[in-house]
Amino acid sequence: MSTFLLEIVTPEHVVFSQEVDSLTVRGSEGELGIMRGHIPLVTPLQVAPIVAKKGKETRLIAVHGGFIEVQSDKVIVLAESAELPEEIDVERAIAARERAERRLASRSNQDRIDHRRAELALQRAVTRINVSSKAKK
């Protein structure tokens, strides 16, 4: 199987830059599998883990929005933020999930913007927890 370069970049730094065999991301239209030679495209990403595979190794990276640009031999993810499993503070993510769930449960006086912010915070927290827990297995 031939590889391609995967680069995950945030405004602060390069989070990941390695050759991979395949990649699975959640775009705006749903889940997308990518291999070398994929048709070029640019699409927004949802808050969800990215799954990168090389040989028998699988890497999960928590990605919190952004865009993916697919070229024939390279994929660039421009993320608002991204974290490798070893960078995730699970206790902090659990606390953030609980705060977001409380905000969503008591939305009687909230406007739509606060509700959307709480939904996004919940998605980010769940993504962090999932990436961290799956990486430890």
CSV table of C-alpha atoms in Angstrom, one decimal:
chain,number,residue,atom,x,y,z
A,1,MET,CA,0.0,0.0,0.0
A,2,SER,CA,1.4,3.4,-0.9
A,3,THR,CA,1.5,6.2,1.7
A,4,PHE,CA,0.8,9.9,1.6
A,5,LEU,CA,1.8,12.7,3.8
A,6,LEU,CA,-0.7,13.8,6.5
A,7,GLU,CA,-0.2,17.2,8.1
A,8,ILE,CA,-2.4,18.5,10.8
A,9,VAL,CA,-1.8,22.2,11.4
A,10,THR,CA,-3.3,24.6,13.9
A,11,PRO,CA,-2.7,28.4,14.1
A,12,GLU,CA,-0.2,27.6,16.9
A,13,HIS,CA,1.8,24.7,15.5
A,14,VAL,CA,2.1,21.5,13.4
A,15,VAL,CA,0.3,18.8,15.5
A,16,PHE,CA,1.1,15.9,13.2
A,17,SER,CA,3.2,15.3,10.1
A,18,GLN,CA,3.8,11.7,9.0
A,19,GLU,CA,3.3,9.3,6.2
A,20,VAL,CA,0.1,7.3,6.5
A,21,ASP,CA,-1.7,4.6,4.5
A,22,SER,CA,-5.2,5.8,5.0
A,23,LEU,CA,-7.2,8.4,6.8
A,24,THR,CA,-10.8,8.7,8.1
A,25,VAL,CA,-12.4,12.1,8.9
A,26,ARG,CA,-15.8,13.4,9.5
A,27,GLY,CA,-16.6,16.1,7.0
A,28,SER,CA,-19.6,18.4,6.7
A,29,GLU,CA,-21.4,15.7,4.6
A,30,GLY,CA,-20.4,12.7,6.7
A,31,GLU,CA,-17.5,10.3,7.1
A,32,LEU,CA,-14.8,10.3,4.5
A,33,GLY,CA,-12.1,7.7,3.8
A,34,ILE,CA,-9.0,8.9,2.1
A,35,MET,CA,-6.1,6.9,0.5
A,36,ARG,CA,-3.2,8.0,-1.8
A,37,GLY,CA,-4.6,9.1,-5.2
A,38,HIS,CA,-7.9,10.3,-3.7
A,39,ILE,CA,-9.7,12.9,-5.9
A,40,PRO,CA,-8.6,16.4,-4.8
A,41,LEU,CA,-11.1,18.2,-2.6
A,42,VAL,CA,-11.5,20.8,0.1
A,43,THR,CA,-14.3,20.4,2.7
A,44,PRO,CA,-15.1,21.6,6.3
A,45,LEU,CA,-14.5,19.2,9.1
A,46,GLN,CA,-16.8,18.5,12.0
A,47,VAL,CA,-15.6,18.2,15.6
A,48,ALA,CA,-14.5,14.6,15.6
A,49,PRO,CA,-11.5,12.3,15.8
A,50,ILE,CA,-9.3,11.7,12.8
A,51,VAL,CA,-8.2,8.1,12.4
A,52,ALA,CA,-4.8,7.8,10.6
A,53,LYS,CA,-3.5,4.3,9.8
A,54,LYS,CA,-0.1,3.1,8.8
A,55,GLY,CA,0.5,-0.6,8.6
A,56,LYS,CA,-1.0,-2.1,11.8
A,57,GLU,CA,-0.7,1.2,13.7
A,58,THR,CA,-3.7,3.4,14.2
A,59,ARG,CA,-3.4,6.9,15.5
A,60,LEU,CA,-6.4,9.0,16.7
A,61,ILE,CA,-6.2,12.7,16.8
A,62,ALA,CA,-8.8,15.0,18.3
A,63,VAL,CA,-9.7,17.7,15.8
A,64,HIS,CA,-12.0,20.5,16.6
A,65,GLY,CA,-13.3,21.9,13.4
A,66,GLY,CA,-11.4,23.4,10.4
A,67,PHE,CA,-10.9,22.2,6.9
A,68,ILE,CA,-9.2,19.4,5.0
A,69,GLU,CA,-7.5,19.7,1.7
A,70,VAL,CA,-6.9,16.5,-0.1
A,71,GLN,CA,-4.2,16.3,-2.8
A,72,SER,CA,-3.1,13.2,-4.7
A,73,ASP,CA,0.0,12.6,-2.4
A,74,LYS,CA,-0.7,14.9,0.5
A,75,VAL,CA,-3.5,15.8,2.9
A,76,ILE,CA,-3.5,19.0,4.9
A,77,VAL,CA,-5.8,19.5,7.9
A,78,LEU,CA,-6.1,23.1,8.9
A,79,ALA,CA,-7.7,22.8,12.3
A,80,GLU,CA,-9.0,25.4,14.8
A,81,SER,CA,-7.3,23.1,17.4
A,82,ALA,CA,-6.1,19.5,17.4
A,83,GLU,CA,-4.6,17.3,20.1
A,84,LEU,CA,-2.8,14.0,20.2
A,85,PRO,CA,-4.0,11.5,22.8
A,86,GLU,CA,-1.0,12.1,25.1
A,87,GLU,CA,-1.7,15.8,25.1
A,88,ILE,CA,-5.3,15.5,26.4
A,89,ASP,CA,-6.1,16.3,30.0
A,90,VAL,CA,-9.0,13.8,30.5
A,91,GLU,CA,-10.1,15.2,33.9
A,92,ARG,CA,-10.4,18.7,32.3
A,93,ALA,CA,-12.3,17.2,29.4
A,94,ILE,CA,-14.7,15.4,31.7
A,95,ALA,CA,-15.3,18.6,33.7
A,96,ALA,CA,-16.0,20.5,30.4
A,97,ARG,CA,-18.4,17.8,29.3
A,98,GLU,CA,-20.3,18.0,32.6
A,99,ARG,CA,-20.5,21.9,32.3
A,100,ALA,CA,-21.8,21.7,28.8
A,101,GLU,CA,-24.4,19.1,29.7
A,102,ARG,CA,-25.6,21.3,32.6
A,103,ARG,CA,-25.9,24.3,30.3
A,104,LEU,CA,-27.8,22.3,27.7
A,105,ALA,CA,-30.2,20.9,30.4
A,106,SER,CA,-31.0,24.4,31.8
A,107,ARG,CA,-31.5,26.2,28.5
A,108,SER,CA,-34.8,27.8,29.5
A,109,ASN,CA,-33.4,31.4,29.4
A,110,GLN,CA,-30.5,30.8,27.0
A,111,ASP,CA,-30.4,32.3,23.5
A,112,ARG,CA,-29.4,30.2,20.5
A,113,ILE,CA,-25.8,31.4,20.6
A,114,ASP,CA,-25.2,30.2,24.1
A,115,HIS,CA,-26.9,26.9,23.2
A,116,ARG,CA,-24.7,26.4,20.2
A,117,ARG,CA,-21.5,27.3,22.2
A,118,ALA,CA,-22.6,24.6,24.8
A,119,GLU,CA,-23.2,22.1,22.0
A,120,LEU,CA,-19.7,22.7,20.5
A,121,ALA,CA,-18.1,22.5,24.0
A,122,LEU,CA,-19.8,19.2,24.5
A,123,GLN,CA,-18.6,17.9,21.1
A,124,ARG,CA,-15.0,18.9,21.8
A,125,ALA,CA,-15.1,17.4,25.3
A,126,VAL,CA,-16.5,14.1,24.0
A,127,THR,CA,-14.0,14.0,21.2
A,128,ARG,CA,-11.1,14.5,23.6
A,129,ILE,CA,-12.4,11.8,26.0
A,130,ASN,CA,-13.0,9.3,23.1
A,131,VAL,CA,-9.5,9.9,21.6
A,132,SER,CA,-7.8,9.6,24.9
A,133,SER,CA,-9.6,6.4,26.0
A,134,LYS,CA,-9.3,4.6,22.7
A,135,ALA,CA,-5.6,5.4,22.5
A,136,LYS,CA,-5.0,3.7,25.9
A,137,LYS,CA,-6.5,0.4,24.8
